[in-house]
Short mmCIF file of C-alpha atoms in Angstrom, two decimals:
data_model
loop_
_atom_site.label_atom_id
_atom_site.label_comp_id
_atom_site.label_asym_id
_atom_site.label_seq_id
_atom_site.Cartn_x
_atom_site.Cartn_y
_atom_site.Cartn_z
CA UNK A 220 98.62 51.12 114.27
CA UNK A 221 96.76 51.46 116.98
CA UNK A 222 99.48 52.30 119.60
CA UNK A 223 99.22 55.64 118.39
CA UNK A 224 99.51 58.48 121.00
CA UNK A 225 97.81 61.47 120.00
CA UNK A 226 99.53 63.69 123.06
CA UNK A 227 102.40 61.62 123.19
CA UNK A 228 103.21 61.36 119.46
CA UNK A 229 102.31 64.37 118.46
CA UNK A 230 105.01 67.03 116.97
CA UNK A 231 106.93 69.55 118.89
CA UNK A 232 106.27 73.30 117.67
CA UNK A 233 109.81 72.77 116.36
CA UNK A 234 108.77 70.02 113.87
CA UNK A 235 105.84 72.43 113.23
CA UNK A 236 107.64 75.25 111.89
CA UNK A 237 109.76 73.19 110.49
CA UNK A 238 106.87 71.53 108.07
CA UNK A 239 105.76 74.95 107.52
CA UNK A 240 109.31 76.22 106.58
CA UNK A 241 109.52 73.83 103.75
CA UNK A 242 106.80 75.54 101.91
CA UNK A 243 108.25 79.15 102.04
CA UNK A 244 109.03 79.45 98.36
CA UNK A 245 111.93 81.17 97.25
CA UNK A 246 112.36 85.13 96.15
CA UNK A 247 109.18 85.12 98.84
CA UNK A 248 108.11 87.87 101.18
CA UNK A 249 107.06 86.68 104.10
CA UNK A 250 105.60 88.05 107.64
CA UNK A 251 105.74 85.52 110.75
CA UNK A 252 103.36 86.43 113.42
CA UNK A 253 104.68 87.12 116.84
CA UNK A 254 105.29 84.25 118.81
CA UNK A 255 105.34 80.53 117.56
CA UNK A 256 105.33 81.45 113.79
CA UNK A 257 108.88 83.29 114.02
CA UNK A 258 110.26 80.16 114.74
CA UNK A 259 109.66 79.28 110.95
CA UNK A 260 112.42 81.44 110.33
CA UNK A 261 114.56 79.45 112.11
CA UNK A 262 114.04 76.37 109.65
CA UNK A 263 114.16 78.56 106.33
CA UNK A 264 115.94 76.01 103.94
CA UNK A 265 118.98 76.53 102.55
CA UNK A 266 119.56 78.17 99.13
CA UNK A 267 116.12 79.84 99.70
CA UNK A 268 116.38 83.64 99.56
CA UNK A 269 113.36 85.38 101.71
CA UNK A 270 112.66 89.05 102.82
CA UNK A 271 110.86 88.52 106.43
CA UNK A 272 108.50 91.39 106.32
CA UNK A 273 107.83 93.78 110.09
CA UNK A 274 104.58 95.32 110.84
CA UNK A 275 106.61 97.73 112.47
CA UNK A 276 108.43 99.07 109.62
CA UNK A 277 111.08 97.19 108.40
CA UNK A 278 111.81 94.56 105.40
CA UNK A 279 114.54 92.36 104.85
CA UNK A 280 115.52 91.50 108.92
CA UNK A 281 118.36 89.03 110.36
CA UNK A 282 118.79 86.97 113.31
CA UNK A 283 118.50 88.10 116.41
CA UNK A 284 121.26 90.05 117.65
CA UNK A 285 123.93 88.83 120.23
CA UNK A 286 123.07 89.55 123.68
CA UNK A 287 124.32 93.08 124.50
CA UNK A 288 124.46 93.75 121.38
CA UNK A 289 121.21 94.76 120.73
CA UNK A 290 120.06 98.53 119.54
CA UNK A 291 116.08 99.02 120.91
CA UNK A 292 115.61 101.32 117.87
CA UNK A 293 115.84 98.33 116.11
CA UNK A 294 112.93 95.61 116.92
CA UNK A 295 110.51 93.69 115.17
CA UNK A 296 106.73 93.51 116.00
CA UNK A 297 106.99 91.13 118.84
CA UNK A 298 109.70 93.93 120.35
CA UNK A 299 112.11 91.59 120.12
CA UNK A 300 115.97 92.89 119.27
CA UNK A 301 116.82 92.21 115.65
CA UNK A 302 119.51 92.66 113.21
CA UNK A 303 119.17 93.67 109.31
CA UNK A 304 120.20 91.53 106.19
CA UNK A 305 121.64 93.25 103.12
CA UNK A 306 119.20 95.01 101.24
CA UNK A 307 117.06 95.52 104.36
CA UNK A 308 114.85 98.75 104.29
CA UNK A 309 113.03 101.22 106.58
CA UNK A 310 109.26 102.50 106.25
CA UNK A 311 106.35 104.13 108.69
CA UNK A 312 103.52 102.38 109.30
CA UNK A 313 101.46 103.60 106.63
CA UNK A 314 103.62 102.07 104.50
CA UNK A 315 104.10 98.74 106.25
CA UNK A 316 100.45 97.74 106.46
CA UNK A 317 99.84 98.67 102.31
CA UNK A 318 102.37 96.06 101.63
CA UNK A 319 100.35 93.80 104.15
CA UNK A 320 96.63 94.35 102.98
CA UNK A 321 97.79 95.71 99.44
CA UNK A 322 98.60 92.07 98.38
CA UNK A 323 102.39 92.45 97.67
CA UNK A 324 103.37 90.09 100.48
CA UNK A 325 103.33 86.45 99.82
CA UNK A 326 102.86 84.45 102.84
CA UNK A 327 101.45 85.23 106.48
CA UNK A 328 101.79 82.81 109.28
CA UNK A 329 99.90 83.01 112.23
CA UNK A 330 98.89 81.30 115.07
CA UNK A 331 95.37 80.46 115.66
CA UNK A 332 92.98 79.70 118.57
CA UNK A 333 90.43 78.22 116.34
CA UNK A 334 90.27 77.80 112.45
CA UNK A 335 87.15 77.14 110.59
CA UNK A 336 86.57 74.62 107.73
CA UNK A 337 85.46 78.02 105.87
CA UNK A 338 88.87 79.43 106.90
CA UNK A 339 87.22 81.92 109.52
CA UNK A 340 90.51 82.38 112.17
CA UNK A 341 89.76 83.34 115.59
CA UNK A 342 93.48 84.18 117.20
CA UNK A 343 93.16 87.28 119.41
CA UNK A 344 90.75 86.86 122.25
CA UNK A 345 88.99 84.04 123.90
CA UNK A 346 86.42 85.98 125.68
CA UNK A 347 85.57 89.15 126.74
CA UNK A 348 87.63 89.24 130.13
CA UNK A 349 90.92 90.72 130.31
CA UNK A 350 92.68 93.37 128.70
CA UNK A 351 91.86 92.96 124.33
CA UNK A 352 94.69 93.33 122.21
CA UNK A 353 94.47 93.22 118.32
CA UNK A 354 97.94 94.73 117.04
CA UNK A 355 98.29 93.81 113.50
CA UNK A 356 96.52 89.98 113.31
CA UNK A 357 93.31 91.42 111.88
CA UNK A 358 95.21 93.30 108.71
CA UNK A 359 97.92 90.28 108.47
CA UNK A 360 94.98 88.09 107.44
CA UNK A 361 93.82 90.13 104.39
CA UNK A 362 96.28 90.54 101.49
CA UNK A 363 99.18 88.21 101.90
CA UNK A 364 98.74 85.94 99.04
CA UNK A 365 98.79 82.65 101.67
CA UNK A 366 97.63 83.00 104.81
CA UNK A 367 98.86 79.90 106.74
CA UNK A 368 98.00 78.79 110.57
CA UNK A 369 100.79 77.17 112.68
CA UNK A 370 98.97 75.22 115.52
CA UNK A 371 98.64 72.41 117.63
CA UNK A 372 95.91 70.09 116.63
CA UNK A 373 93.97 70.13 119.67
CA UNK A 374 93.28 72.24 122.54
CA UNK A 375 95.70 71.67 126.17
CA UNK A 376 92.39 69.59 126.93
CA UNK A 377 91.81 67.72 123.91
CA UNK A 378 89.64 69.89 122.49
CA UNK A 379 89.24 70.32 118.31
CA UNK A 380 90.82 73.62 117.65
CA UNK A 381 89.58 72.87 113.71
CA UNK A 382 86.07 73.26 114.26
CA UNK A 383 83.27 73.92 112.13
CA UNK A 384 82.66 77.04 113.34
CA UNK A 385 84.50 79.45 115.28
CA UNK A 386 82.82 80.03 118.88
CA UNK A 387 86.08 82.60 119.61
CA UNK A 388 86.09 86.20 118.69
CA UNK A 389 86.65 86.37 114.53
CA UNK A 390 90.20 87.69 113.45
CA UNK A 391 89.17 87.61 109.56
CA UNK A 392 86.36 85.84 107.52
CA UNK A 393 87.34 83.21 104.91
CA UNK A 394 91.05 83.96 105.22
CA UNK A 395 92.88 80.81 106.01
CA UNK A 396 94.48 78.92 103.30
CA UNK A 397 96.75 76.48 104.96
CA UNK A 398 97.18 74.81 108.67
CA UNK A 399 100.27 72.97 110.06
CA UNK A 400 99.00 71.39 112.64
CA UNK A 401 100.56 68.98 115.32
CA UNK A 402 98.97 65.79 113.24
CA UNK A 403 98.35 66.96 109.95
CA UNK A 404 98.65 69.34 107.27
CA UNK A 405 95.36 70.89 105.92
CA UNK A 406 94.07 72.81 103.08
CA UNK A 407 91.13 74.67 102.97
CA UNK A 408 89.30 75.13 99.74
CA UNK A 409 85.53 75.47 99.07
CA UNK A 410 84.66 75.88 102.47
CA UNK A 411 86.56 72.37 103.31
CA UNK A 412 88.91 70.87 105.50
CA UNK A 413 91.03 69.05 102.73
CA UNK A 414 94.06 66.87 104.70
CA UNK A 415 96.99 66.87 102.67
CA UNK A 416 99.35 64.89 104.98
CA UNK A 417 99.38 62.89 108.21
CA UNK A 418 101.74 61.44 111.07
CA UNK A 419 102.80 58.19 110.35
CA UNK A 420 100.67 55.99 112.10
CA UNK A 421 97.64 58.18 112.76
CA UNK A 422 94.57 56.63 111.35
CA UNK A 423 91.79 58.27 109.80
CA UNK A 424 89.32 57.75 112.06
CA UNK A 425 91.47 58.82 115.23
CA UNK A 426 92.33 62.22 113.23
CA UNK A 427 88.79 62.66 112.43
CA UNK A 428 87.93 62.28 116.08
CA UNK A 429 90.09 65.16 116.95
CA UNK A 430 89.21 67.40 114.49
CA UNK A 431 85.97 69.35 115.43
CA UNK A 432 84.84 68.85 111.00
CA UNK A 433 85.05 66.47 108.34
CA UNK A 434 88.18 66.16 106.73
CA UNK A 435 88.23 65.72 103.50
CA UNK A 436 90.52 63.54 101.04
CA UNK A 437 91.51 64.12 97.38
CA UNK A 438 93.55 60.82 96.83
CA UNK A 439 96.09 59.36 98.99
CA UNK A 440 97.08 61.21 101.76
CA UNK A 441 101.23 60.94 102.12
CA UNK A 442 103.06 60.92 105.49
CA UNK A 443 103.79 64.01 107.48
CA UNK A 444 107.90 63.14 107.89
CA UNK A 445 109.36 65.61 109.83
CA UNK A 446 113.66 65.64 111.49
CA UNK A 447 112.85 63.76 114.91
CA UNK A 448 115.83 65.98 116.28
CA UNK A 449 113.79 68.95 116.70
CA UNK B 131 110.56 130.76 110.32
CA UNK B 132 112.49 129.32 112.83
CA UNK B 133 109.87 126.66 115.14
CA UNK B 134 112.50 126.17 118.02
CA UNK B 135 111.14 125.45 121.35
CA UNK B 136 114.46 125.75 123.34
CA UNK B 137 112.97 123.22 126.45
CA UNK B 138 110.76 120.28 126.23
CA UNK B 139 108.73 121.90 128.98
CA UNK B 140 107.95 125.00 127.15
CA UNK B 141 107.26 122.68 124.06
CA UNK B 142 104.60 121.21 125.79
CA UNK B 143 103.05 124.12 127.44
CA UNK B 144 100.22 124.82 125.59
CA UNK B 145 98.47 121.46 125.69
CA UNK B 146 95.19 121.63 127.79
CA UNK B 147 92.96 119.58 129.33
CA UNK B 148 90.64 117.06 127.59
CA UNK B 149 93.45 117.49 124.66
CA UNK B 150 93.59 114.55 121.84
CA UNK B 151 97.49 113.75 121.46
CA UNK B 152 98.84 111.20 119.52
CA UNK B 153 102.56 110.02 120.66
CA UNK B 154 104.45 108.43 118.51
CA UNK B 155 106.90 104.98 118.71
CA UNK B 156 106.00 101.31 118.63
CA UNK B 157 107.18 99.97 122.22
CA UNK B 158 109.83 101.50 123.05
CA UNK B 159 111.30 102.49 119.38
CA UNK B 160 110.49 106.34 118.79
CA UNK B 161 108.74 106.68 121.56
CA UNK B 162 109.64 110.82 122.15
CA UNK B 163 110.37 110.06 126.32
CA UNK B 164 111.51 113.43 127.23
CA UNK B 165 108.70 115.51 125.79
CA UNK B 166 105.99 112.69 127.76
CA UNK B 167 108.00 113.93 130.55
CA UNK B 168 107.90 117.05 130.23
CA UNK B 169 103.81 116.74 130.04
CA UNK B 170 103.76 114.84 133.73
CA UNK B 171 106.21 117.25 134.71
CA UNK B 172 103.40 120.00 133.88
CA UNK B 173 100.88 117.50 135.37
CA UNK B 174 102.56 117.28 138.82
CA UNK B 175 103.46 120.70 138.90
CA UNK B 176 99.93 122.32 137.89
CA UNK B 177 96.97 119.26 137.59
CA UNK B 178 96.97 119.99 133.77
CA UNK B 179 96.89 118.75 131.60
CA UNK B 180 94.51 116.29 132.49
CA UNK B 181 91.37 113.93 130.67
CA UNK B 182 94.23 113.54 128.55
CA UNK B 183 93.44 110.81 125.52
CA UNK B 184 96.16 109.43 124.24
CA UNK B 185 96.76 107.93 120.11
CA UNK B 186 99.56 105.43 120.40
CA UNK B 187 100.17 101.56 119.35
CA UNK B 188 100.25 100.22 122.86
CA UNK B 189 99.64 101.88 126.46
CA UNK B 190 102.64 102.23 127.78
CA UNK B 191 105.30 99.75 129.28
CA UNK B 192 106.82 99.59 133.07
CA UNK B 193 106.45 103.29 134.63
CA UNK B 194 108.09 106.01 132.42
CA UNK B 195 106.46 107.38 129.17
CA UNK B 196 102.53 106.70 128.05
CA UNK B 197 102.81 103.88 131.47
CA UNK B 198 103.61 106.85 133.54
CA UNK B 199 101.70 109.18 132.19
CA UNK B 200 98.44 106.49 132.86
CA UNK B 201 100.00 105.83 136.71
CA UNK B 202 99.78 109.76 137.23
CA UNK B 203 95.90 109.71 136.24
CA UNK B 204 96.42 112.15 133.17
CA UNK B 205 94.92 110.14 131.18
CA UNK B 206 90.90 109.16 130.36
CA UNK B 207 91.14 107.60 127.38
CA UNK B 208 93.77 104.91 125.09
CA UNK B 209 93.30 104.84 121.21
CA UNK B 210 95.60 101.94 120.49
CA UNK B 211 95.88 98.36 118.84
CA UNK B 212 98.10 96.49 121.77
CA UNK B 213 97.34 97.65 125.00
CA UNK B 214 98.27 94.08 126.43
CA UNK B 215 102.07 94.34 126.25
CA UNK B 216 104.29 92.35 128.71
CA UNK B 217 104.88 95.65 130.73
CA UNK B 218 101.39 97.06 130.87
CA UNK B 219 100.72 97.32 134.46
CA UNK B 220 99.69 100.61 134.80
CA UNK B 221 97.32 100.35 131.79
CA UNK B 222 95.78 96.91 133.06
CA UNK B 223 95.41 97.86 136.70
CA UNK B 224 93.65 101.22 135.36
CA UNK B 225 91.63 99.58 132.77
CA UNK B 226 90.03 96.61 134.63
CA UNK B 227 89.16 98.71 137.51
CA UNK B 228 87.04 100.91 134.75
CA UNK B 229 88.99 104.09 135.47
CA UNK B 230 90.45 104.34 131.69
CA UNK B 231 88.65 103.87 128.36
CA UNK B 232 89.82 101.98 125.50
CA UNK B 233 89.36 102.02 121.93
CA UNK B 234 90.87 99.24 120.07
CA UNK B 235 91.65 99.83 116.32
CA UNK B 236 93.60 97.57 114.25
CA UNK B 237 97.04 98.52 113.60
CA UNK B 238 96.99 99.17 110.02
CA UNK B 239 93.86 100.53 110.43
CA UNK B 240 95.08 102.82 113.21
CA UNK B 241 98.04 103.82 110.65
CA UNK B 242 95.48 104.80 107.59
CA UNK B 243 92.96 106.65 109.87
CA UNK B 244 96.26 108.52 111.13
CA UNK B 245 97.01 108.67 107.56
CA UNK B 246 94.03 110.02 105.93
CA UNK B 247 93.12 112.53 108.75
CA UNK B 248 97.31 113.92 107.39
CA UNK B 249 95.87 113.55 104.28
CA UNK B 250 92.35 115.31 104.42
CA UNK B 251 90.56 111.67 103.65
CA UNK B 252 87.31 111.28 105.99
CA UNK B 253 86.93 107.91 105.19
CA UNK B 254 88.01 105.03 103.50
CA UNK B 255 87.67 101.27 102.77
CA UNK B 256 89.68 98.16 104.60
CA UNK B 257 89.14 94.79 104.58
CA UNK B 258 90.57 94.59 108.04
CA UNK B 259 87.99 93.84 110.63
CA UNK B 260 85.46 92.54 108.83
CA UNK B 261 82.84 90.48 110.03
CA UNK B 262 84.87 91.21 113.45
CA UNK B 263 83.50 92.39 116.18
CA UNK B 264 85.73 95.80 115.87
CA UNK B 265 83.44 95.76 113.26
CA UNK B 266 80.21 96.26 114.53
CA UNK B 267 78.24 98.90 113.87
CA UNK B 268 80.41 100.09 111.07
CA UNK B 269 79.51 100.87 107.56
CA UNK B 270 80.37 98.24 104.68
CA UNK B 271 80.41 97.67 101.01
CA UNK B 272 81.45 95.26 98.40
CA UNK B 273 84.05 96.42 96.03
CA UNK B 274 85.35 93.39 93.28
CA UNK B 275 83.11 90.60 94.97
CA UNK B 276 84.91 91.40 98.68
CA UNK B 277 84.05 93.15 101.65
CA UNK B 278 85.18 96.27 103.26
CA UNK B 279 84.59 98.45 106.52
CA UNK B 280 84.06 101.96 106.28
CA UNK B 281 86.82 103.44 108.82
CA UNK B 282 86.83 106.90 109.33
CA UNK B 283 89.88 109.38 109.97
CA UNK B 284 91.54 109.86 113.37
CA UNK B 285 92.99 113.57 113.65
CA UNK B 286 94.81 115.34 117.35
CA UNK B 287 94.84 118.02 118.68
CA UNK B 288 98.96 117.83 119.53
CA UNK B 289 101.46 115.27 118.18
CA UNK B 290 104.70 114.25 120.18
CA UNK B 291 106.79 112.66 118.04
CA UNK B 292 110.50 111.78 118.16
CA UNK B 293 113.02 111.85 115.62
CA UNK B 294 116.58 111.97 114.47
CA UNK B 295 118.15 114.91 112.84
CA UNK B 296 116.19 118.03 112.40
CA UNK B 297 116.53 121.76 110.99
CA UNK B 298 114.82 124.44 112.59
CA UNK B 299 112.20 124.81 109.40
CA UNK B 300 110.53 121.33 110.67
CA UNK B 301 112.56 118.54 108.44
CA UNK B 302 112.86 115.68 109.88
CA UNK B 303 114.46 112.03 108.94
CA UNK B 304 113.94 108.98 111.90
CA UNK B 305 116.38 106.56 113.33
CA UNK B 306 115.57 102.58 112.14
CA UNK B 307 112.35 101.50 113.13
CA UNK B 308 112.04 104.57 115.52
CA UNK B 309 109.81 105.79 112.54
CA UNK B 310 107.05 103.68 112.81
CA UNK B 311 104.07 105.71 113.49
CA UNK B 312 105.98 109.40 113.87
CA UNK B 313 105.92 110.52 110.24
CA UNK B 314 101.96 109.81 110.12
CA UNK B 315 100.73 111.41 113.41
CA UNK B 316 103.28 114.92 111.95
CA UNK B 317 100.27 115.11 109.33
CA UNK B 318 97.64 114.36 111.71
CA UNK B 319 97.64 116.42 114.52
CA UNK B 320 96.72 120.64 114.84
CA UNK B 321 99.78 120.98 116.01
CA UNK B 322 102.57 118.41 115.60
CA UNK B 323 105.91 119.18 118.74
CA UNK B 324 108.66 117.36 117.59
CA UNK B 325 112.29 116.43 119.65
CA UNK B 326 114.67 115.72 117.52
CA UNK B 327 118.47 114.25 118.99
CA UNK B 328 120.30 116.96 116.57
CA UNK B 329 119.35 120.09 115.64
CA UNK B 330 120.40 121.91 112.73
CA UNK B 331 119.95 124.60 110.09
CA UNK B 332 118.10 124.97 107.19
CA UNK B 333 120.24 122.90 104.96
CA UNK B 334 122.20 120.58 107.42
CA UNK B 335 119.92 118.42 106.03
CA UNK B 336 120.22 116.75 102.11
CA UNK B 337 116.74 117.68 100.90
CA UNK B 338 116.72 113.57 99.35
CA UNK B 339 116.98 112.43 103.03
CA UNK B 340 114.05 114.52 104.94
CA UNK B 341 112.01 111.91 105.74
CA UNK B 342 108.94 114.52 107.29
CA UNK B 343 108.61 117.70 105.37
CA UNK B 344 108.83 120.75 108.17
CA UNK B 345 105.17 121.44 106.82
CA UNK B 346 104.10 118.48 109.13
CA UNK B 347 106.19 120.31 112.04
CA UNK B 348 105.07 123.24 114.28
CA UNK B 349 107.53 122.92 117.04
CA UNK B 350 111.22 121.39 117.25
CA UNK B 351 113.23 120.89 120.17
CA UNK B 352 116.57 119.48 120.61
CA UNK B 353 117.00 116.53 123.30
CA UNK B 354 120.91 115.49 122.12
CA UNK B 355 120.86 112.38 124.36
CA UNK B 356 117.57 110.74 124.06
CA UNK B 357 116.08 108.04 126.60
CA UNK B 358 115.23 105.08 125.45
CA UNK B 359 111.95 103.67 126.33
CA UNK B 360 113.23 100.14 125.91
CA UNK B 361 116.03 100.22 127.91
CA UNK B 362 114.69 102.16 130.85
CA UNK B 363 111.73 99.78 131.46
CA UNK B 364 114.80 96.88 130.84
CA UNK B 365 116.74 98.59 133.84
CA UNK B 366 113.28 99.31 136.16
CA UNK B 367 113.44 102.83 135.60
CA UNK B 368 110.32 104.63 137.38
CA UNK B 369 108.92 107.86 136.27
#
């Protein structure tokens, strides 16, 4: 299948986070980093029931609220307005990050600049211009249980943004256990890329070419079927 | 032992220059507006406080609170995890010209070290930041086969924190996520100034709901309708 577009046919961040959704077991807590991985929530299937974790203090949040309807004393890390569930409690900071690096969360999901085949994430600077900010990415990667990576698969130029070794700014050592990617899903285990599932259509070698380490196989390696709605 | 202040300004009239003060609030959720206020108030009024350095998540959004605080040049130094919010002008502009330092700390990490300093624990072990380059420098030790930083406690001189209902002894309980950092930076600080949107007596509070013990709480003052931080930088409210 040669006809294969790598920008063309690769998934939307929808189709992302919706792959990554579909592993969110159920009874889980979860915390979705700010940005891309909140849209995971979105795609949360049905009949699963998950407590969406806040660095910023609270457990067991809703949807967003309707617009105007929002209260400001009531945000999530990314400062967006949301809305609590049932069963939903409150907690100071201290609090909030033992649950995160105390192990009694289940799943992170964050977005990543680069990930290394030893599961090194580098996801909150690219250099050493600008303004840094850390907020909670550095203690989100130690504790949870899973720590999974929504990303694209390459770089807005092409570039591998699996790589061998990270060349950005560390966020944690060794933490990575999972990547949704734009192509692919990926383990990593034993300091190894281990692909799990591809697009339809994507070959091997083409994969490999865009991926900055070997990928390794452990049998056959099923399709990555997505909704094509999304 | 009744710690009323009866004005925010007078709350905040004993903080000098060079003073450590952590304010607490994430964004714009317990973020205690009218007592930062009060300090540029003071500021504008007198030129103190100044070399002010500032413990808070971020540094300040649009032009009112921590932002306006920076804008008025009170401030030499942020301790905070998230200086790069959406609204940080007045931090950016300040830092990349050189005219403000920054320490970065991880949040949770910035939450312990608040913690222990409340707690009277110099030090402790996280695995946050490690083999980082907030890590440099820094002690570390394995403990079960995995690595830790040594991080050491983070203690003020003055706390301005923000919370719901309050008694005059110092109890305090904190509206949603307004808690956030407030409860931590009570235990931290030398002297913790706390506004409160409804003051009562000792008792108008049920003991099982104080949230922050009035041991934590030198100074209360009643602010019945509180700004929100959130909503004034939504309507381009300048301080």
């Amino acid at each position: 299948m040669s006809d294969f577009n790598i920008m063309a046919d690769k998934l939307s961040n929808a189709q992302i986070a919706w792959r990554a959704a579909q592993d969110i077991e159920d009874g889980s807590y979860v915390n979705l980093g700010i940005g891309f991985p909140e849209m995971i929530a979105k795609f949360q299937p049905e009949g699963r029931d998950v407590t969406y974790h806040t660095e910023n203090g609270v457990l067991g949040f809703g949807k967003a609220p309707a617009e105007g309807e929002e209260d400001w004393d009531l945000i999530n890390a990314g400062k967006k307005a949301i809305t609590l569930n049932p069963g939903a409690s409150f907690f100071h900071h201290a609090d909030s990050f033992s649950m995160v690096r105390g192990g009694h969360l289940d799943l992170a999901v964050l977005g990543a600049y680069q990930v290394a085949q030893n599961g090194d994430l580098a996801n909150w600077r690219v250099g050493s211009k600008g303004v840094p900010a850390v907020g909670g990415a550095m203690d989100l990667v130690h504790g949870a249980k899973r720590v999974a990576v929504v990303t694209d698969h390459v770089t807005k130029d092409g570039g591998p943004k699996l790589v061998e070794t990270c060349t950005f700014p560390l966020t944690g050592v060794g933490c990575v256990t999972r990547v949704y990617t734009s192509l692919a899903v990926i383990d990593i285990e034993g300091g190894k890329f281990i692909l799990r599932e591809k697009l339809p259509g994507l070959s091997m070698e083409a994969l490999q070419a865009v991926t900055g380490a070997t990928l390794h196989t452990e049998g056959d390696v099923p399709d990555l079927i997505v909704p094509q709605d999304l | 032992m009744d710690k009323t202040i009866s004005t925010v300004a007078k709350a905040v009239a004993d903080i000098p220059d060079g003073a450590q003060v952590m304010i607490g609030g994430f964004g714009g959720s317990g973020a205690p507006i009218e007592l930062i206020h009060a300090l540029i108030d003071r500021f504008r009024a007198t030129g103190s406080p100044k070399n002010i350095t500032v413990i808070n998540n971020n540094a300040g959004n649009g032009y009112i609170g921590i932002a306006a605080m920076i804008k008025a040049g009170m401030v030499k130094k942020m301790i905070c995890s998230f200086p790069r919010s959406s609204n940080a002008e007045a931090f950016n502009e300040k830092f990349l010209a050189g005219e403000i330092e920054l320490e970065l700390v991880p949040q949770g990490t910035l939450a312990e070290r608040i913690r222990a300093a409340g707690a009277g624990i110099p030090a402790f072990y996280t695995p946050t930041s490690f083999g980082t380059e907030l890590a440099e420098g820094k002690p570390t030790e394995e403990f079960d086969g995995k690595m830790y930083v040594r991080e050491s406690w983070l203690k003020a001189d003055f706390a301005l924190i923000k919370g719901q209902l309050g008694d005059t002894v110092g109890n305090m309980t904190y509206r949603m996520a307004g808690r956030n950092f407030n409860p931590l930076m009570a235990m931290a600080a030398a002297k913790t100034i706390a506004q409160v949107s409804e003051l009562g007596e000792p008792g108008s509070i049920d003991p099982q709901q104080v949230i922050t013990p009035g041991i934590f709480v030198d100074a209360i003052v009643e602010v019945a309708q509180p700004q929100q931080e959130e909503v004034l930088v939504r309507t381009g409210v300048v301080y």
